[in-house]
Short mmCIF file of C-alpha atoms in Angstrom, two decimals:
data_model
loop_
_atom_site.label_atom_id
_atom_site.label_comp_id
_atom_site.label_asym_id
_atom_site.label_seq_id
_atom_site.Cartn_x
_atom_site.Cartn_y
_atom_site.Cartn_z
CA UNK A 131 63.17 17.63 94.69
CA UNK A 132 62.72 15.64 97.91
CA UNK A 133 60.83 12.93 96.04
CA UNK A 134 63.60 12.75 93.44
CA UNK A 135 66.27 12.41 96.11
CA UNK A 136 64.30 9.62 97.78
CA UNK A 137 64.02 7.64 94.54
CA UNK A 138 67.69 8.24 93.82
CA UNK A 139 68.64 6.81 97.20
CA UNK A 140 66.37 3.80 96.65
CA UNK A 141 67.95 3.09 93.29
CA UNK A 142 71.46 3.50 94.71
CA UNK A 143 70.60 0.83 97.26
CA UNK A 144 70.27 -1.68 94.43
CA UNK A 145 73.92 -1.03 93.45
CA UNK A 146 74.87 -3.74 95.93
CA UNK A 147 73.43 -6.28 93.46
CA UNK A 148 76.41 -5.78 91.15
CA UNK A 149 78.99 -4.31 93.52
CA UNK A 150 79.00 -7.30 95.88
CA UNK A 151 79.60 -9.93 93.16
CA UNK A 152 82.40 -7.82 91.73
CA UNK A 153 84.05 -7.59 95.15
CA UNK A 154 83.71 -11.35 95.63
CA UNK A 155 85.37 -12.03 92.26
CA UNK A 156 88.18 -9.59 93.03
CA UNK A 157 88.71 -11.05 96.51
CA UNK A 158 89.27 -14.57 95.17
CA UNK A 159 91.30 -13.53 92.13
CA UNK A 160 95.05 -13.79 92.53
CA UNK A 161 96.70 -10.49 91.63
CA UNK A 162 99.47 -10.54 89.04
CA UNK A 163 102.89 -10.11 90.58
CA UNK A 164 105.33 -7.76 88.94
CA UNK A 165 108.39 -9.23 87.28
CA UNK A 166 111.45 -7.49 88.64
CA UNK A 167 113.56 -8.63 85.72
CA UNK A 168 114.56 -11.31 83.27
CA UNK A 169 117.31 -12.04 80.76
CA UNK A 170 116.94 -14.25 77.71
CA UNK A 171 119.76 -15.70 75.59
CA UNK A 172 120.56 -13.77 72.42
CA UNK A 173 121.81 -15.34 69.21
CA UNK A 174 124.49 -12.82 68.36
CA UNK A 175 126.19 -9.73 69.76
CA UNK A 176 125.01 -6.45 68.19
CA UNK A 177 127.31 -4.62 65.77
CA UNK A 178 125.90 -1.21 66.67
CA UNK A 179 123.84 0.22 69.48
CA UNK A 180 121.26 2.85 70.43
CA UNK A 181 121.17 3.88 74.08
CA UNK A 182 118.14 6.00 74.97
CA UNK A 183 118.45 7.64 78.40
CA UNK A 184 115.27 9.21 79.73
CA UNK A 185 115.78 11.54 82.71
CA UNK A 186 112.43 11.73 84.43
CA UNK A 187 111.17 15.33 84.85
CA UNK A 188 114.25 17.00 83.33
CA UNK A 189 113.43 20.60 82.39
CA UNK A 190 114.98 22.13 79.27
CA UNK A 191 114.43 25.55 80.80
CA UNK A 192 116.34 24.73 84.02
CA UNK A 193 119.15 22.89 82.23
CA UNK A 194 119.77 25.28 79.34
CA UNK A 195 117.64 28.43 79.11
CA UNK A 196 117.39 29.72 82.70
CA UNK A 197 119.98 27.79 84.66
CA UNK A 198 120.28 28.97 88.24
CA UNK A 199 123.44 30.68 89.48
CA UNK A 200 125.97 28.25 90.91
CA UNK A 201 124.52 25.21 89.12
CA UNK A 202 127.14 23.46 86.99
CA UNK A 203 125.98 20.79 84.53
CA UNK A 204 129.14 20.04 82.56
CA UNK A 205 128.00 16.73 81.06
CA UNK A 206 124.73 18.12 79.69
CA UNK A 207 126.70 21.08 78.27
CA UNK A 208 129.36 18.91 76.63
CA UNK A 209 126.82 16.57 75.11
CA UNK A 210 124.79 19.51 73.76
CA UNK A 211 127.88 20.92 72.01
CA UNK A 212 128.43 17.64 70.14
CA UNK A 213 124.82 16.59 69.49
CA UNK A 214 121.73 17.50 67.55
CA UNK A 215 120.01 19.65 70.12
CA UNK A 216 116.25 20.43 70.08
CA UNK A 217 115.40 23.76 71.69
CA UNK A 218 111.60 23.80 71.33
CA UNK A 219 110.25 20.35 72.12
CA UNK A 220 106.48 20.21 72.58
CA UNK A 221 105.39 17.81 75.37
CA UNK A 222 103.39 14.66 74.73
CA UNK A 223 101.64 14.75 78.10
CA UNK A 224 101.96 15.56 81.78
CA UNK A 225 102.23 12.15 83.46
CA UNK A 226 105.01 9.57 83.10
CA UNK A 227 102.61 6.62 83.03
CA UNK A 228 100.99 8.03 79.88
CA UNK A 229 103.88 9.80 78.15
CA UNK A 230 106.30 6.88 77.93
CA UNK A 231 103.76 4.36 76.55
CA UNK A 232 102.83 7.10 74.07
CA UNK A 233 106.41 7.56 72.88
CA UNK A 234 107.01 3.83 72.63
CA UNK A 235 103.83 3.17 70.64
CA UNK A 236 103.57 6.40 68.62
CA UNK A 237 100.10 7.54 69.72
CA UNK A 238 99.34 9.92 72.58
CA UNK A 239 97.68 7.98 75.41
CA UNK A 240 94.79 9.93 76.94
CA UNK A 241 93.48 7.34 79.41
CA UNK A 242 94.67 4.01 80.77
CA UNK A 243 93.57 1.24 83.09
CA UNK A 244 94.43 -2.38 83.79
CA UNK A 245 92.30 -5.48 84.28
CA UNK A 246 92.57 -8.17 86.93
CA UNK A 247 95.22 -9.94 84.87
CA UNK A 248 97.44 -6.86 84.82
CA UNK A 249 96.91 -6.15 81.13
CA UNK A 250 97.12 -2.51 80.09
CA UNK A 251 94.18 -0.92 78.27
CA UNK A 252 94.42 2.55 76.74
CA UNK A 253 92.57 5.25 74.88
CA UNK A 254 94.61 7.39 72.49
CA UNK A 255 94.04 10.47 70.37
CA UNK A 256 93.72 8.17 67.33
CA UNK A 257 91.66 5.42 69.03
CA UNK A 258 89.09 6.92 71.40
CA UNK A 259 87.60 3.62 72.61
CA UNK A 260 89.29 1.25 75.06
CA UNK A 261 91.66 -1.30 73.55
CA UNK A 262 94.49 -3.51 74.71
CA UNK A 263 97.77 -1.58 74.61
CA UNK A 264 99.42 -2.62 71.32
CA UNK A 265 102.86 -3.61 72.61
CA UNK A 266 103.41 -5.40 69.28
CA UNK A 267 103.55 -1.92 67.69
CA UNK A 268 106.09 -0.56 70.18
CA UNK A 269 109.63 0.50 69.36
CA UNK A 270 110.87 -2.68 71.08
CA UNK A 271 108.82 -4.84 68.73
CA UNK A 272 109.96 -2.77 65.75
CA UNK A 273 113.58 -3.16 66.86
CA UNK A 274 113.25 -6.94 67.06
CA UNK A 275 111.71 -7.06 63.59
CA UNK A 276 114.74 -5.14 62.32
CA UNK A 277 117.09 -7.65 63.97
CA UNK A 278 118.05 -5.68 67.11
CA UNK A 279 118.32 -7.13 70.59
CA UNK A 280 116.23 -5.12 73.05
CA UNK A 281 116.50 -4.20 76.70
CA UNK A 282 115.05 -1.94 79.39
CA UNK A 283 116.39 -0.65 82.66
CA UNK A 284 113.19 0.79 84.05
CA UNK A 285 111.66 2.71 86.90
CA UNK A 286 108.04 3.42 87.81
CA UNK A 287 106.29 1.96 84.75
CA UNK A 288 106.05 -1.88 84.84
CA UNK A 289 108.08 -2.47 81.68
CA UNK A 290 108.82 -6.13 82.35
CA UNK A 291 105.10 -6.91 82.43
CA UNK A 292 103.90 -4.72 79.56
CA UNK A 293 106.72 -5.53 77.13
CA UNK A 294 107.58 -9.08 78.21
CA UNK A 295 107.26 -10.39 74.64
CA UNK A 296 109.44 -7.70 73.06
CA UNK A 297 112.44 -7.60 75.39
CA UNK A 298 115.55 -9.74 75.66
CA UNK A 299 116.69 -8.10 78.91
CA UNK A 300 114.55 -6.25 81.43
CA UNK A 301 114.95 -4.93 84.95
CA UNK A 302 112.43 -2.83 86.83
CA UNK A 303 112.32 -1.23 90.25
CA UNK A 304 109.84 0.83 92.26
CA UNK A 305 110.14 0.89 96.04
CA UNK A 306 106.79 1.76 97.58
CA UNK A 307 105.50 2.39 101.07
CA UNK A 308 101.90 2.13 102.22
CA UNK A 309 100.42 4.46 104.87
CA UNK A 310 100.00 3.25 108.42
CA UNK A 311 101.51 -0.13 109.32
CA UNK A 312 100.45 -1.91 106.17
CA UNK A 313 103.15 -3.75 104.25
CA UNK A 314 102.97 -5.68 100.96
CA UNK A 315 105.42 -8.21 102.35
CA UNK A 316 103.24 -9.03 105.39
CA UNK A 317 100.39 -11.53 105.70
CA UNK A 318 96.71 -10.69 105.30
CA UNK A 319 96.24 -11.14 109.08
CA UNK A 320 99.01 -8.64 109.77
CA UNK A 321 97.51 -6.04 107.46
CA UNK A 322 94.04 -6.63 108.92
CA UNK A 323 95.39 -5.77 112.39
CA UNK A 324 97.65 -2.92 111.16
CA UNK A 325 95.09 -0.09 111.67
CA UNK A 326 94.96 -0.91 115.38
CA UNK A 327 98.51 0.40 115.78
CA UNK A 328 102.02 -0.70 116.67
CA UNK A 329 101.11 -1.51 120.31
CA UNK A 330 98.35 -3.91 119.34
CA UNK A 331 100.57 -5.64 116.80
CA UNK A 332 103.21 -6.21 119.46
CA UNK A 333 100.57 -7.44 121.90
CA UNK A 334 99.47 -10.20 119.52
CA UNK A 335 103.07 -11.05 118.64
CA UNK A 336 103.25 -9.47 115.19
CA UNK A 337 106.17 -7.29 114.05
CA UNK A 338 105.47 -3.63 113.34
CA UNK A 339 107.62 -2.62 110.37
CA UNK A 340 109.28 0.75 110.61
CA UNK A 341 108.43 3.35 108.02
CA UNK A 342 111.02 4.10 105.37
CA UNK A 343 111.46 7.75 104.45
CA UNK A 344 110.43 8.65 100.89
CA UNK A 345 113.87 9.98 99.96
CA UNK A 346 115.52 6.76 101.12
CA UNK A 347 113.19 4.71 98.93
CA UNK A 348 113.88 7.06 96.01
CA UNK A 349 117.61 6.67 96.68
CA UNK A 350 117.33 2.88 96.61
CA UNK A 351 115.53 3.07 93.27
CA UNK A 352 118.14 5.43 91.84
CA UNK A 353 121.12 3.35 92.94
CA UNK A 354 119.57 0.11 91.68
CA UNK A 355 118.71 1.68 88.32
CA UNK A 356 122.16 3.20 87.85
CA UNK A 357 123.94 -0.03 88.76
CA UNK A 358 121.83 -2.07 86.35
CA UNK A 359 122.26 0.51 83.56
CA UNK A 360 126.03 0.39 83.88
CA UNK A 361 125.96 -3.41 83.78
CA UNK A 362 123.80 -3.46 80.64
CA UNK A 363 126.01 -0.93 78.84
CA UNK A 364 129.20 -2.77 79.73
CA UNK A 365 127.68 -6.11 78.67
CA UNK A 366 127.40 -5.13 74.99
CA UNK A 367 124.63 -7.69 74.37
CA UNK A 368 121.71 -5.30 73.85
CA UNK A 369 121.50 -3.27 70.66
CA UNK A 370 118.50 -1.06 71.53
CA UNK A 371 118.65 -0.15 75.22
CA UNK A 372 116.13 2.10 76.97
CA UNK A 373 117.09 3.48 80.41
CA UNK A 374 114.47 5.27 82.52
CA UNK A 375 116.28 7.17 85.30
CA UNK A 376 114.46 8.47 88.42
CA UNK A 377 116.28 11.83 88.48
CA UNK A 378 115.85 14.78 88.60
CA UNK A 379 112.33 13.71 89.55
CA UNK A 380 111.36 15.11 93.02
CA UNK A 381 111.71 14.58 95.92
CA UNK A 382 115.26 15.58 96.34
CA UNK A 383 117.70 12.83 97.35
CA UNK A 384 121.01 14.62 96.97
CA UNK A 385 123.08 17.41 98.51
CA UNK A 386 125.05 19.01 95.69
CA UNK A 387 127.36 20.83 98.13
CA UNK A 388 128.49 17.77 100.07
CA UNK A 389 127.86 15.26 97.21
CA UNK A 390 125.97 13.10 99.70
CA UNK A 391 123.16 10.93 98.40
CA UNK A 392 120.21 9.64 100.40
CA UNK A 393 119.42 12.94 102.10
CA UNK A 394 116.62 15.44 101.58
CA UNK A 395 117.26 18.01 98.89
CA UNK A 396 115.54 20.03 96.20
CA UNK A 397 115.01 19.87 92.46
CA UNK A 398 118.31 21.62 91.71
CA UNK A 399 120.18 19.06 93.81
CA UNK A 400 118.59 16.26 91.79
CA UNK A 401 119.44 18.13 88.60
CA UNK A 402 123.13 18.10 89.52
CA UNK A 403 122.79 14.39 90.35
CA UNK A 404 121.23 13.81 86.92
CA UNK A 405 124.23 15.51 85.29
CA UNK A 406 126.67 13.36 87.24
CA UNK A 407 124.63 10.27 86.28
CA UNK A 408 124.82 11.25 82.62
CA UNK A 409 128.59 11.56 82.95
CA UNK A 410 128.91 8.10 84.49
CA UNK A 411 126.81 6.45 81.79
CA UNK A 412 128.60 8.25 78.95
CA UNK A 413 131.91 7.13 80.42
CA UNK A 414 130.60 3.56 80.56
CA UNK A 415 129.58 3.80 76.91
CA UNK A 416 133.01 5.12 75.89
CA UNK A 417 134.73 2.22 77.67
CA UNK A 418 132.50 -0.41 76.09
CA UNK A 419 133.38 -2.35 72.96
CA UNK A 420 130.47 -0.72 71.11
CA UNK A 421 131.31 2.81 72.28
CA UNK A 422 132.38 4.09 68.85
CA UNK A 423 129.22 2.62 67.28
CA UNK A 424 126.68 3.87 69.80
CA UNK A 425 124.00 6.48 69.15
CA UNK A 426 123.02 8.24 72.38
CA UNK A 427 119.57 9.76 72.84
CA UNK A 428 118.99 11.89 75.95
CA UNK A 429 115.44 13.01 76.66
CA UNK A 430 112.87 13.57 79.36
CA UNK A 431 109.25 12.53 79.53
CA UNK A 432 108.02 15.93 80.70
CA UNK A 433 109.38 19.09 82.27
CA UNK A 434 109.49 20.11 85.94
CA UNK A 435 105.83 20.15 87.02
CA UNK A 436 105.89 23.20 89.26
CA UNK A 437 102.17 23.34 90.02
CA UNK A 438 102.11 19.65 90.93
CA UNK A 439 105.00 19.75 93.40
CA UNK A 440 104.51 23.20 94.96
CA UNK A 441 101.78 22.07 97.43
CA UNK A 442 103.75 19.00 98.56
CA UNK A 443 106.28 18.47 101.31
CA UNK A 444 108.97 17.88 98.67
CA UNK A 445 108.89 21.56 97.67
CA UNK A 446 111.64 23.82 99.05
CA UNK A 447 112.23 27.56 99.27
CA UNK A 448 114.99 27.14 96.71
CA UNK A 449 112.47 25.50 94.36
CA UNK A 450 110.29 28.60 94.64
CA UNK A 451 113.18 30.89 93.72
CA UNK A 452 114.36 28.67 90.88
CA UNK A 453 110.95 28.21 89.26
CA UNK A 454 109.84 31.81 89.68
CA UNK A 455 106.36 30.40 90.07
CA UNK A 456 106.12 29.54 86.37
CA UNK A 457 105.95 26.32 84.39
CA UNK A 458 108.01 25.88 81.24
CA UNK A 459 106.62 22.75 79.54
CA UNK A 460 109.61 21.93 77.30
CA UNK A 461 111.24 18.51 77.83
CA UNK A 462 114.84 17.75 76.88
CA UNK A 463 115.87 16.06 73.63
CA UNK A 464 119.41 15.54 72.29
CA UNK A 465 120.80 12.99 69.81
CA UNK A 466 124.50 12.18 69.57
CA UNK A 467 125.55 10.00 66.64
CA UNK A 468 128.69 7.82 66.64
CA UNK A 469 131.90 9.86 66.31
CA UNK A 470 129.91 13.12 66.10
CA UNK A 471 132.03 16.13 67.07
CA UNK A 472 130.05 19.08 65.68
CA UNK A 473 126.78 20.10 67.29
CA UNK A 474 123.63 21.30 65.54
CA UNK A 475 120.50 23.04 66.82
CA UNK A 476 116.93 22.40 65.68
CA UNK A 477 114.98 25.44 66.87
CA UNK A 478 111.65 24.77 65.16
CA UNK A 479 108.84 23.33 67.25
CA UNK A 480 109.22 19.56 67.54
CA UNK A 481 106.40 17.44 69.07
CA UNK A 482 107.96 14.93 71.45
CA UNK A 483 105.63 12.21 70.12
CA UNK A 484 107.63 12.40 66.86
CA UNK A 485 110.48 10.67 68.71
CA UNK A 486 108.74 7.42 67.82
CA UNK A 487 109.15 8.01 64.10
CA UNK A 488 112.69 9.32 64.55
CA UNK A 489 113.81 6.19 66.39
CA UNK A 490 112.03 3.98 63.85
CA UNK A 491 114.22 5.56 61.16
CA UNK A 492 117.33 4.81 63.22
CA UNK A 493 116.29 1.20 63.80
CA UNK A 494 115.65 0.73 60.10
CA UNK A 495 119.11 2.06 59.25
CA UNK A 496 117.81 5.11 57.41
CA UNK A 497 119.16 7.67 59.90
CA UNK A 498 122.76 7.45 61.08
CA UNK A 499 124.16 10.98 61.11
CA UNK A 500 123.16 14.59 61.92
CA UNK A 501 122.46 15.42 58.27
CA UNK A 502 119.92 12.62 57.94
CA UNK A 503 118.19 13.72 61.14
CA UNK A 504 118.11 17.33 59.96
CA UNK A 505 116.61 16.33 56.60
CA UNK A 506 114.03 14.07 58.22
CA UNK A 507 113.00 16.81 60.67
CA UNK A 508 112.66 19.38 57.90
CA UNK A 509 110.54 17.01 55.82
CA UNK A 510 108.21 16.29 58.75
CA UNK A 511 107.91 19.86 60.05
#
């Protein structure tokens, strides 16, 4: 055993022969910079519209099945009464960065990585070897082939980089903070000296940026996303619009009792904020010129991940009581067609990944009312 360990250590020493060249290449390679947004001219205004709102980490169980006492979600309730409402949605994954590319492309992503150019590579349940993410097969590409204008108001996932070829409008935001005194906006010399502390930075004449609290950064992301979403809806230039909202995703940024935003809260506070956000966006849709011709899809990427958040500082005593220590995996899914007044419930198990096929039918003009959706669901399940 000792001899084996010695030889193993000797062989590991030779790793420097390929590690060092890789580090040199990476050091001299300019990293791709994220595109915060772009807008391209469109040839014609759309005659109808699909607005897909994804509420990150919205739990069907907490919104509908086991809502906590004192939690009012009037906009989710009203929409459910006048929509096709799925009560048993099966998740497509656990992590946002995998679920949303899965839904957009129609295959469940199991692994992902990016190269030095910022290109996304994935493995899926259908393709088990690494390949370039097929953005040309995404719902955005399909929409363009069907003559729709396309747009994203995004958070977290770098939509404007991944889907740059398939979007007419795109905006993306993710405020991040690095540990210590590092800062992406500072020079390399500043970040090299950052571990030595604030005092040393001041001594050599360099500013020491103050840390921004996580809930303040989350608040900035939420407010920027909401403002951009309202602008896109009111503009009436995008036919297929995807909006990825950073609520009710923890940590809490809202106080539902005082209606103050930008303060520490819990999951239930963010859930109330998500309901108020839904109300604002639905009101914006109703006021728009395309309001009476808009199909609204409300979904979530995954449910409230209790086990993931319980060990963190974002977890509260109220979260413990609300969750009961259990994880209900069901995401949210509702579809409201133009002028729909009567609701319908689909109680059979519905894999969330099937959203891809459902939206393809809408884009192709083969699904425009609750009856067509009900028939399609029955045929597929």
